[in-house]
Amino acid sequence: MSNIILLGPPASGKGTQCQLLLKQREYSCLGTGQVLRDEVHSGSELGVLIESYLNRGAYVPDQLIMRMVFQWLDNQVSGNWLLDGFPRTMAQAKALEDYGYTPDVVIGIDVDQMSLEERILSRLICSSCSATHSRNIVGSGSCPDCGGVLQVRSDDGIANFRNRFKNFQQFTMPLYDFYESKRMLIRVDGSHSPAEVFRHISKLL
Ligand code: ADP
């Protein structure tokens, strides 16, 4: 068992691999994108502020996301944690370390930009259980996991994706070197099917 961080560009499959890991081992898992979307749906003042970032494909400010993540980590009484989508900037990675939470393994999922764009255009999210599916596989019917309504994520337009991808290159890519230098990073080719990528990750863990 170990504490794990999942790194990767938008639509690289972080959330999907996170769900597969959760089926196999016991983790407390935090997906920061989903937490932010839940806050938006709550209609709170904070949610309105967060939405203004998500709508532009911008990262939310470090201080805002760090407060949410550290509060969550502090509430985990025992066991291992799995972070999907945090840290995404050097400031977040350093703060996590300073705060005393050290990952054992950082999994970097690699997928090229063209494949990511194809995925974004067919990605659907379940409005009930938040699972992600591809229109190419499930059509546009209901969620195969829970029967909920499948929708296009509001931030999954191509222009929004390109902003997120640019942010990933500028702010998140430096984390690969940071964790590589600490010998924590393992990289996996995320261009295969979710099951194949998961098999690869399982072998490396
Ligand atoms: P994706 O990886 O496809 O962009 P996520 O659901 O992981 O999807 O995240 C959605 C959005 O939430 C991100 O594009 C970003 O705007 C915001 N977000 C999530 N995690 C962070 C973070 N650690 N720092 C800043 N913004 C974040």
Short mmCIF file of C-alpha atoms and ligand atoms in Angstrom, two decimals:
data_model
loop_
_atom_site.label_atom_id
_atom_site.label_comp_id
_atom_site.label_asym_id
_atom_site.label_seq_id
_atom_site.Cartn_x
_atom_site.Cartn_y
_atom_site.Cartn_z
CA MET A 1 0.00 0.00 0.00
CA SER A 2 1.20 3.51 -0.69
CA ASN A 3 0.16 7.13 -1.02
CA ILE A 4 -0.31 7.94 -4.69
CA ILE A 5 -0.51 11.04 -6.89
CA LEU A 6 -1.92 10.79 -10.41
CA LEU A 7 -0.48 13.28 -12.90
CA GLY A 8 -1.51 13.73 -16.50
CA PRO A 9 -2.98 16.13 -19.06
CA PRO A 10 -6.76 16.67 -19.29
CA ALA A 11 -8.59 13.54 -20.48
CA SER A 12 -5.53 11.32 -20.00
CA GLY A 13 -7.60 8.97 -17.84
CA LYS A 14 -6.60 10.01 -14.31
CA GLY A 15 -10.16 9.69 -13.00
CA THR A 16 -10.71 6.33 -14.69
CA GLN A 17 -7.47 4.85 -13.34
CA CYS A 18 -8.34 6.24 -9.93
CA GLN A 19 -11.67 4.35 -9.97
CA LEU A 20 -9.92 1.13 -11.06
CA LEU A 21 -7.36 1.48 -8.26
CA LEU A 22 -10.19 1.98 -5.78
CA LYS A 23 -11.79 -1.30 -6.85
CA GLN A 24 -8.54 -3.15 -6.19
CA ARG A 25 -7.23 -1.53 -3.01
CA GLU A 26 -8.52 0.57 -0.18
CA TYR A 27 -7.68 4.21 -0.59
CA SER A 28 -9.17 7.49 0.44
CA CYS A 29 -9.44 9.22 -2.90
CA LEU A 30 -9.79 12.91 -3.73
CA GLY A 31 -10.47 14.04 -7.31
CA THR A 32 -9.99 17.79 -7.18
CA GLY A 33 -11.82 18.49 -10.47
CA GLN A 34 -14.95 16.72 -9.17
CA VAL A 35 -14.75 18.51 -5.81
CA LEU A 36 -14.63 21.83 -7.67
CA ARG A 37 -17.55 20.85 -9.94
CA ASP A 38 -19.59 19.79 -6.86
CA GLU A 39 -18.94 23.20 -5.30
CA VAL A 40 -20.13 24.88 -8.52
CA HIS A 41 -23.32 22.76 -8.53
CA SER A 42 -23.99 23.66 -4.89
CA GLY A 43 -24.56 27.24 -6.06
CA SER A 44 -22.44 28.66 -3.22
CA GLU A 45 -20.57 31.95 -3.51
CA LEU A 46 -17.34 29.99 -3.66
CA GLY A 47 -18.89 27.86 -6.42
CA VAL A 48 -19.63 30.95 -8.50
CA LEU A 49 -16.01 32.05 -8.14
CA ILE A 50 -14.71 28.57 -9.07
CA GLU A 51 -16.99 28.43 -12.12
CA SER A 52 -15.40 31.60 -13.48
CA TYR A 53 -12.07 29.72 -13.64
CA LEU A 54 -13.42 26.39 -14.93
CA ASN A 55 -15.37 28.12 -17.72
CA ARG A 56 -12.14 29.60 -19.06
CA GLY A 57 -10.11 26.42 -18.73
CA ALA A 58 -7.95 28.19 -16.11
CA TYR A 59 -6.49 26.58 -13.02
CA VAL A 60 -8.13 27.79 -9.81
CA PRO A 61 -5.77 29.77 -7.54
CA ASP A 62 -3.26 27.71 -5.55
CA GLN A 63 -4.43 29.01 -2.16
CA LEU A 64 -8.03 28.04 -2.85
CA ILE A 65 -7.33 24.46 -3.92
CA MET A 66 -4.63 23.97 -1.26
CA ARG A 67 -7.07 24.91 1.50
CA MET A 68 -9.58 22.32 0.22
CA VAL A 69 -7.02 19.54 -0.23
CA PHE A 70 -5.22 20.04 3.09
CA GLN A 71 -8.53 20.12 4.95
CA TRP A 72 -9.47 16.83 3.30
CA LEU A 73 -6.08 15.24 4.04
CA ASP A 74 -6.26 16.32 7.68
CA ASN A 75 -9.64 14.58 7.99
CA GLN A 76 -8.28 11.22 6.80
CA VAL A 77 -7.75 9.37 10.03
CA SER A 78 -5.86 6.40 8.66
CA GLY A 79 -4.98 4.46 5.54
CA ASN A 80 -3.51 5.52 2.27
CA TRP A 81 -4.55 8.39 0.05
CA LEU A 82 -4.87 8.78 -3.67
CA LEU A 83 -4.87 12.28 -5.19
CA ASP A 84 -6.32 12.72 -8.68
CA GLY A 85 -5.56 16.20 -9.99
CA PHE A 86 -3.44 17.60 -7.16
CA PRO A 87 -0.78 18.94 -7.17
CA ARG A 88 -0.84 20.71 -10.54
CA THR A 89 1.68 23.48 -9.93
CA MET A 90 5.12 23.61 -8.32
CA ALA A 91 3.68 25.80 -5.53
CA GLN A 92 1.09 23.09 -4.78
CA ALA A 93 3.70 20.30 -4.85
CA LYS A 94 6.05 22.17 -2.52
CA ALA A 95 3.21 23.10 -0.16
CA LEU A 96 2.11 19.46 0.00
CA GLU A 97 5.65 18.48 0.96
CA ASP A 98 5.97 21.34 3.50
CA TYR A 99 2.64 20.33 4.97
CA GLY A 100 4.10 16.89 5.71
CA TYR A 101 2.28 14.77 3.13
CA THR A 102 4.73 12.83 1.00
CA PRO A 103 3.61 10.59 -1.84
CA ASP A 104 5.24 7.18 -2.20
CA VAL A 105 4.49 6.97 -5.90
CA VAL A 106 3.60 9.54 -8.55
CA ILE A 107 2.01 8.04 -11.66
CA GLY A 108 2.40 10.18 -14.80
CA ILE A 109 -0.03 9.17 -17.55
CA ASP A 110 1.19 10.12 -21.05
CA VAL A 111 -1.16 10.68 -23.99
CA ASP A 112 -0.47 12.82 -27.09
CA GLN A 113 -2.49 15.97 -27.72
CA MET A 114 -4.34 14.70 -30.79
CA SER A 115 -5.65 11.63 -28.96
CA LEU A 116 -6.66 13.80 -26.02
CA GLU A 117 -8.68 16.07 -28.31
CA GLU A 118 -10.48 13.05 -29.79
CA ARG A 119 -11.29 11.85 -26.28
CA ILE A 120 -12.56 15.24 -25.17
CA LEU A 121 -14.96 15.41 -28.11
CA SER A 122 -16.55 12.08 -27.16
CA ARG A 123 -16.37 12.36 -23.36
CA LEU A 124 -19.60 12.15 -21.37
CA ILE A 125 -20.07 12.44 -17.62
CA CYS A 126 -22.88 10.86 -15.59
CA SER A 127 -24.97 13.48 -13.81
CA SER A 128 -25.74 10.98 -11.01
CA CYS A 129 -22.53 9.07 -10.22
CA SER A 130 -19.99 11.34 -12.04
CA ALA A 131 -18.44 8.38 -13.90
CA THR A 132 -16.78 9.26 -17.20
CA HIS A 133 -17.67 7.40 -20.40
CA SER A 134 -16.93 7.68 -24.09
CA ARG A 135 -19.76 8.30 -26.53
CA ASN A 136 -17.86 6.00 -28.93
CA ILE A 137 -18.39 3.10 -26.51
CA VAL A 138 -21.69 3.77 -24.72
CA GLY A 139 -23.51 5.84 -27.35
CA SER A 140 -25.46 8.74 -25.91
CA GLY A 141 -27.86 6.67 -23.78
CA SER A 142 -27.79 6.30 -20.02
CA CYS A 143 -24.87 5.60 -17.69
CA PRO A 144 -23.94 1.90 -17.86
CA ASP A 145 -22.89 2.03 -14.18
CA CYS A 146 -26.00 3.54 -12.57
CA GLY A 147 -28.54 4.37 -15.30
CA GLY A 148 -28.08 8.13 -14.73
CA VAL A 149 -28.23 10.76 -17.46
CA LEU A 150 -25.01 11.21 -19.46
CA GLN A 151 -24.00 14.80 -20.26
CA VAL A 152 -21.16 16.65 -21.94
CA ARG A 153 -19.00 18.24 -19.24
CA SER A 154 -19.46 22.00 -19.41
CA ASP A 155 -15.68 22.56 -19.68
CA ASP A 156 -15.13 19.99 -22.44
CA GLY A 157 -15.24 22.32 -25.44
CA ILE A 158 -12.15 22.25 -27.65
CA ALA A 159 -11.05 25.84 -26.89
CA ASN A 160 -11.39 25.20 -23.16
CA PHE A 161 -9.45 21.95 -23.52
CA ARG A 162 -6.60 23.74 -25.33
CA ASN A 163 -6.31 26.26 -22.50
CA ARG A 164 -6.20 23.44 -19.96
CA PHE A 165 -3.61 21.61 -22.04
CA LYS A 166 -1.48 24.77 -22.29
CA ASN A 167 -1.71 25.18 -18.51
CA PHE A 168 -0.72 21.56 -18.10
CA GLN A 169 2.39 22.09 -20.24
CA GLN A 170 3.34 25.33 -18.51
CA PHE A 171 2.50 24.62 -14.88
CA THR A 172 2.19 20.85 -14.40
CA MET A 173 4.94 19.44 -16.65
CA PRO A 174 7.68 20.78 -14.29
CA LEU A 175 6.30 18.41 -11.64
CA TYR A 176 7.52 15.45 -13.70
CA ASP A 177 11.14 16.57 -13.18
CA PHE A 178 10.45 17.43 -9.55
CA TYR A 179 9.17 13.93 -8.73
CA GLU A 180 11.63 12.23 -11.07
CA SER A 181 14.50 13.80 -9.12
CA LYS A 182 13.00 12.30 -5.95
CA ARG A 183 12.73 8.91 -7.68
CA MET A 184 8.99 8.82 -7.06
CA LEU A 185 7.79 9.06 -10.67
CA ILE A 186 6.60 6.19 -12.80
CA ARG A 187 5.36 6.95 -16.32
CA VAL A 188 2.78 4.94 -18.17
CA ASP A 189 1.57 5.08 -21.75
CA GLY A 190 -2.07 6.13 -21.38
CA SER A 191 -2.97 5.71 -25.04
CA HIS A 192 -4.21 2.12 -24.57
CA SER A 193 -7.56 0.92 -23.21
CA PRO A 194 -8.31 1.70 -19.54
CA ALA A 195 -7.88 -1.99 -18.64
CA GLU A 196 -4.49 -2.20 -20.36
CA VAL A 197 -3.24 1.00 -18.74
CA PHE A 198 -4.44 -0.31 -15.39
CA ARG A 199 -2.61 -3.63 -15.91
CA HIS A 200 0.57 -1.66 -16.54
CA ILE A 201 0.09 0.50 -13.45
CA SER A 202 -0.67 -2.55 -11.27
CA LYS A 203 2.54 -4.23 -12.39
CA LEU A 204 4.59 -1.16 -11.50
CA LEU A 205 3.05 -0.54 -8.08
P1 ADP B 1 -9.06 17.65 -16.44
O1 ADP B 1 -7.82 17.00 -15.87
O2 ADP B 1 -9.64 16.93 -17.61
O3 ADP B 1 -8.88 19.13 -16.69
P2 ADP B 1 -10.34 17.61 -13.81
O4 ADP B 1 -11.72 17.15 -13.50
O5 ADP B 1 -9.22 16.88 -13.16
O6 ADP B 1 -10.24 17.52 -15.38
O7 ADP B 1 -10.20 19.17 -13.46
C1 ADP B 1 -11.11 20.10 -13.97
C2 ADP B 1 -10.59 21.51 -13.73
O8 ADP B 1 -10.53 21.79 -12.32
C3 ADP B 1 -9.18 21.79 -14.21
O9 ADP B 1 -9.13 22.07 -15.58
C4 ADP B 1 -8.80 23.01 -13.36
O10 ADP B 1 -9.43 24.19 -13.86
C5 ADP B 1 -9.46 22.70 -12.03
N1 ADP B 1 -8.51 22.03 -11.10
C6 ADP B 1 -8.55 20.74 -10.67
N2 ADP B 1 -7.52 20.47 -9.85
C7 ADP B 1 -6.79 21.63 -9.75
C8 ADP B 1 -5.59 22.01 -9.07
N3 ADP B 1 -4.90 21.13 -8.32
N4 ADP B 1 -5.17 23.29 -9.20
C9 ADP B 1 -5.83 24.19 -9.94
N5 ADP B 1 -6.95 23.90 -10.62
C10 ADP B 1 -7.45 22.63 -10.54
#
